[in-house]
Amino acid sequence: MQSLHIVHRDLKPLNVLIDADGHLVITDFGLSGVDAALRDQHGLFISSKEEEIYYENVGTDGYKAPEVYQGGYTYAADMWSLGVIIFEMFWGKPYFSDDFNAEQEIQDNLRLLRDITSCVEPEALELVIGLLQLDPLRRCTSIKQIKKNRFFRDIDWRSLEKKLTKGPVIPPPAQPVGTWKEALTLPGPPLILMTRWHCSAKW
């Protein structure tokens, strides 16, 4: 998405699916934004060093970056969401609670993050902390830099991008989903041929 200048603005586990080969697929671009200045008259992307700044408070609480609540954010907001997702994958629970209070809980959880180093590899913690920086300018926003993180040292990115390797988890084949109800296929009461006498007798 970064190479296409797309800001998703609603990254969360529910919007990340696994395809038949075990590769991740990002879905639900209904809230995403694309920098219009980076497209020519034919709709093709052209290079630019400027980033689109967004002000709409959209997305899902618990995954939105702090600056989204304040207004005025860029692609760095997606990287914060990525950090929250990775945290949830490592620790097996959401980073924030359901009754999410942006300012207070973000501060509390960032302090907590540094106290749970025994739960995961140091490289994984380094990755998450780099993505969950309160200041967007200090946050890790470079995909190249993320790929170089020591946690991914065994990943062959070229093969992965070309889908030459299968993912670690292969979902079972999808089963056909029926659109009928069994109750509707059961025999009903016998039909009675109505005659004029039956009709007149009821009246």
Tab-separated table of C-alpha atoms in Angstrom:
chain	number	residue	atom	x	y	z
A	1	MET	CA	0.000	0.000	0.000
A	2	GLN	CA	2.828	2.353	0.772
A	3	SER	CA	4.207	2.093	-2.763
A	4	LEU	CA	0.735	2.914	-4.123
A	5	HIS	CA	0.342	5.869	-1.742
A	6	ILE	CA	-2.694	4.302	-0.090
A	7	VAL	CA	-3.547	5.000	3.549
A	8	HIS	CA	-5.863	2.229	4.723
A	9	ARG	CA	-7.052	3.984	7.910
A	10	ASP	CA	-8.762	0.895	9.339
A	11	LEU	CA	-6.097	-1.777	9.723
A	12	LYS	CA	-7.154	-4.413	12.260
A	13	PRO	CA	-7.131	-8.223	12.501
A	14	LEU	CA	-10.654	-8.482	11.062
A	15	ASN	CA	-9.413	-6.860	7.858
A	16	VAL	CA	-6.481	-9.236	7.399
A	17	LEU	CA	-7.405	-12.555	5.769
A	18	ILE	CA	-5.446	-15.689	4.820
A	19	ASP	CA	-5.702	-16.936	1.241
A	20	ALA	CA	-5.602	-20.567	0.081
A	21	ASP	CA	-1.775	-20.569	0.018
A	22	GLY	CA	-1.408	-19.124	3.504
A	23	HIS	CA	-0.557	-15.574	2.395
A	24	LEU	CA	-2.048	-12.553	4.103
A	25	VAL	CA	-4.512	-10.386	2.210
A	26	ILE	CA	-5.614	-6.939	3.370
A	27	THR	CA	-9.301	-6.202	2.812
A	28	ASP	CA	-11.934	-3.509	3.389
A	29	PHE	CA	-10.592	-0.357	1.771
A	30	GLY	CA	-13.841	1.518	2.362
A	31	LEU	CA	-12.164	4.135	4.570
A	32	SER	CA	-8.843	4.251	2.742
A	33	GLY	CA	-7.435	7.393	1.203
A	34	VAL	CA	-5.302	7.901	-1.883
A	35	ASP	CA	-3.234	11.000	-2.491
A	36	ALA	CA	-4.911	12.484	-5.571
A	37	ALA	CA	-1.881	14.678	-6.221
A	38	LEU	CA	0.127	11.550	-6.915
A	39	ARG	CA	-1.957	10.566	-9.966
A	40	ASP	CA	-1.817	11.948	-13.471
A	41	GLN	CA	-4.765	12.688	-15.754
A	42	HIS	CA	-4.964	9.005	-16.684
A	43	GLY	CA	-5.212	7.889	-13.078
A	44	LEU	CA	-1.669	6.520	-13.026
A	45	PHE	CA	0.523	7.168	-10.000
A	46	ILE	CA	3.451	9.540	-10.294
A	47	SER	CA	6.203	10.061	-7.762
A	48	SER	CA	6.092	12.806	-5.172
A	49	LYS	CA	7.793	13.482	-1.857
A	50	GLU	CA	4.704	15.097	-0.347
A	51	GLU	CA	2.282	13.138	1.808
A	52	GLU	CA	-1.445	13.648	1.962
A	53	ILE	CA	-2.635	14.864	5.358
A	54	TYR	CA	-5.964	13.514	6.607
A	55	TYR	CA	-8.210	15.025	9.257
A	56	GLU	CA	-11.201	12.661	9.463
A	57	ASN	CA	-11.477	10.667	12.672
A	58	VAL	CA	-12.181	7.285	11.096
A	59	GLY	CA	-11.185	3.725	11.869
A	60	THR	CA	-11.621	1.393	14.830
A	61	ASP	CA	-10.915	2.392	18.422
A	62	GLY	CA	-8.028	0.431	19.850
A	63	TYR	CA	-6.224	0.345	16.502
A	64	LYS	CA	-6.221	4.035	15.554
A	65	ALA	CA	-3.067	6.068	16.048
A	66	PRO	CA	-3.082	8.884	18.639
A	67	GLU	CA	-2.827	11.572	15.970
A	68	VAL	CA	-6.042	10.349	14.311
A	69	TYR	CA	-7.992	11.620	17.331
A	70	GLN	CA	-6.278	14.992	17.067
A	71	GLY	CA	-6.581	15.374	13.288
A	72	GLY	CA	-3.758	15.804	10.818
A	73	TYR	CA	-2.196	12.401	10.137
A	74	THR	CA	-0.426	10.573	7.328
A	75	TYR	CA	0.595	7.044	6.368
A	76	ALA	CA	2.355	6.812	9.734
A	77	ALA	CA	-1.059	6.155	11.293
A	78	ASP	CA	-1.229	2.828	9.445
A	79	MET	CA	2.121	1.839	10.906
A	80	TRP	CA	0.789	2.417	14.415
A	81	SER	CA	-2.143	0.115	13.583
A	82	LEU	CA	0.338	-2.459	12.293
A	83	GLY	CA	2.183	-2.293	15.602
A	84	VAL	CA	-1.040	-2.922	17.526
A	85	ILE	CA	-1.842	-5.923	15.302
A	86	ILE	CA	1.642	-7.390	15.732
A	87	PHE	CA	1.362	-6.915	19.500
A	88	GLU	CA	-1.921	-8.833	19.482
A	89	MET	CA	-0.326	-11.638	17.469
A	90	PHE	CA	2.614	-11.918	19.878
A	91	TRP	CA	0.764	-11.636	23.170
A	92	GLY	CA	-2.553	-13.235	22.198
A	93	LYS	CA	-4.709	-10.379	23.424
A	94	PRO	CA	-5.655	-6.870	22.251
A	95	TYR	CA	-3.291	-4.053	23.107
A	96	PHE	CA	-6.137	-1.865	24.352
A	97	SER	CA	-9.325	-2.690	26.251
A	98	ASP	CA	-12.852	-2.409	24.866
A	99	ASP	CA	-13.625	0.748	26.855
A	100	PHE	CA	-10.762	2.484	25.096
A	101	ASN	CA	-9.601	5.869	26.394
A	102	ALA	CA	-7.125	7.122	23.831
A	103	GLU	CA	-4.915	9.510	25.783
A	104	GLN	CA	-4.717	7.708	29.140
A	105	GLU	CA	-4.545	4.136	27.891
A	106	ILE	CA	-1.953	4.816	25.208
A	107	GLN	CA	0.383	6.284	27.823
A	108	ASP	CA	-0.212	3.415	30.269
A	109	ASN	CA	0.286	0.692	27.680
A	110	LEU	CA	3.480	2.169	26.309
A	111	ARG	CA	4.939	1.975	29.817
A	112	LEU	CA	3.648	-1.583	30.160
A	113	LEU	CA	5.224	-2.543	26.840
A	114	ARG	CA	8.709	-2.134	28.255
A	115	ASP	CA	7.916	-4.318	31.272
A	116	ILE	CA	7.040	-7.506	29.373
A	117	THR	CA	10.317	-8.175	27.628
A	118	SER	CA	10.401	-11.713	29.034
A	119	CYS	CA	7.314	-12.696	27.026
A	120	VAL	CA	8.782	-12.366	23.532
A	121	GLU	CA	12.059	-12.190	21.680
A	122	PRO	CA	13.951	-8.890	22.053
A	123	GLU	CA	13.785	-8.418	18.276
A	124	ALA	CA	9.990	-8.672	18.341
A	125	LEU	CA	9.756	-6.147	21.161
A	126	GLU	CA	12.081	-3.817	19.268
A	127	LEU	CA	9.798	-4.043	16.237
A	128	VAL	CA	6.629	-3.282	18.200
A	129	ILE	CA	8.171	-0.390	20.127
A	130	GLY	CA	9.414	1.104	16.862
A	131	LEU	CA	5.888	1.042	15.445
A	132	LEU	CA	4.152	2.257	18.614
A	133	GLN	CA	5.938	5.573	18.960
A	134	LEU	CA	3.590	8.352	20.056
A	135	ASP	CA	5.385	10.848	17.832
A	136	PRO	CA	4.658	9.979	14.160
A	137	LEU	CA	7.993	11.511	13.161
A	138	ARG	CA	9.857	9.061	15.406
A	139	ARG	CA	7.721	6.091	14.410
A	140	CYS	CA	9.118	3.441	12.094
A	141	THR	CA	7.347	4.042	8.770
A	142	SER	CA	9.775	2.474	6.315
A	143	ILE	CA	8.806	-0.956	5.015
A	144	LYS	CA	12.447	-1.536	4.040
A	145	GLN	CA	13.514	-0.799	7.598
A	146	ILE	CA	10.892	-3.176	8.995
A	147	LYS	CA	12.060	-5.961	6.678
A	148	LYS	CA	15.593	-5.523	7.996
A	149	ASN	CA	14.472	-6.072	11.577
A	150	ARG	CA	16.266	-9.060	13.104
A	151	PHE	CA	12.957	-10.732	13.852
A	152	PHE	CA	12.540	-11.331	10.091
A	153	ARG	CA	16.100	-12.525	9.517
A	154	ASP	CA	14.924	-15.913	8.168
A	155	ILE	CA	12.375	-14.451	5.731
A	156	ASP	CA	13.132	-14.496	2.005
A	157	TRP	CA	11.159	-11.402	1.039
A	158	ARG	CA	11.623	-11.820	-2.708
A	159	SER	CA	10.171	-15.335	-2.664
A	160	LEU	CA	7.410	-14.226	-0.341
A	161	GLU	CA	6.373	-11.307	-2.548
A	162	LYS	CA	6.251	-13.611	-5.584
A	163	LYS	CA	4.332	-16.225	-3.572
A	164	LEU	CA	6.998	-18.846	-4.229
A	165	THR	CA	6.693	-20.079	-0.663
A	166	LYS	CA	3.610	-21.242	1.182
A	167	GLY	CA	2.547	-19.635	4.389
A	168	PRO	CA	3.031	-21.374	7.749
A	169	VAL	CA	-0.729	-21.831	8.112
A	170	ILE	CA	-2.796	-23.237	5.241
A	171	PRO	CA	-6.541	-22.842	5.813
A	172	PRO	CA	-8.723	-25.885	5.105
A	173	PRO	CA	-10.653	-25.890	1.808
A	174	ALA	CA	-13.841	-23.907	1.954
A	175	GLN	CA	-16.997	-25.958	2.254
A	176	PRO	CA	-20.002	-25.124	0.056
A	177	VAL	CA	-22.595	-23.140	1.932
A	178	GLY	CA	-26.205	-24.099	1.295
A	179	THR	CA	-28.884	-21.447	0.913
A	180	TRP	CA	-31.809	-23.705	1.795
A	181	LYS	CA	-33.396	-24.690	5.083
A	182	GLU	CA	-34.028	-28.334	5.827
A	183	ALA	CA	-37.392	-27.505	7.369
A	184	LEU	CA	-38.600	-26.218	4.007
A	185	THR	CA	-37.864	-29.591	2.381
A	186	LEU	CA	-40.017	-31.627	4.779
A	187	PRO	CA	-43.427	-32.751	3.478
A	188	GLY	CA	-46.232	-30.444	4.516
A	189	PRO	CA	-49.890	-31.235	5.252
A	190	PRO	CA	-51.864	-32.849	2.426
A	191	LEU	CA	-53.635	-30.505	0.041
A	192	ILE	CA	-57.423	-30.567	0.013
A	193	LEU	CA	-59.299	-29.885	-3.181
A	194	MET	CA	-61.729	-27.095	-2.392
A	195	THR	CA	-65.142	-27.280	-4.081
A	196	ARG	CA	-67.956	-24.775	-4.189
A	197	TRP	CA	-69.714	-26.769	-1.441
A	198	HIS	CA	-66.680	-26.458	0.890
A	199	CYS	CA	-66.573	-22.703	0.350
A	200	SER	CA	-70.304	-22.163	0.887
A	201	ALA	CA	-70.311	-24.414	3.964
A	202	LYS	CA	-67.712	-22.197	5.667
A	203	TRP	CA	-69.826	-19.134	5.153
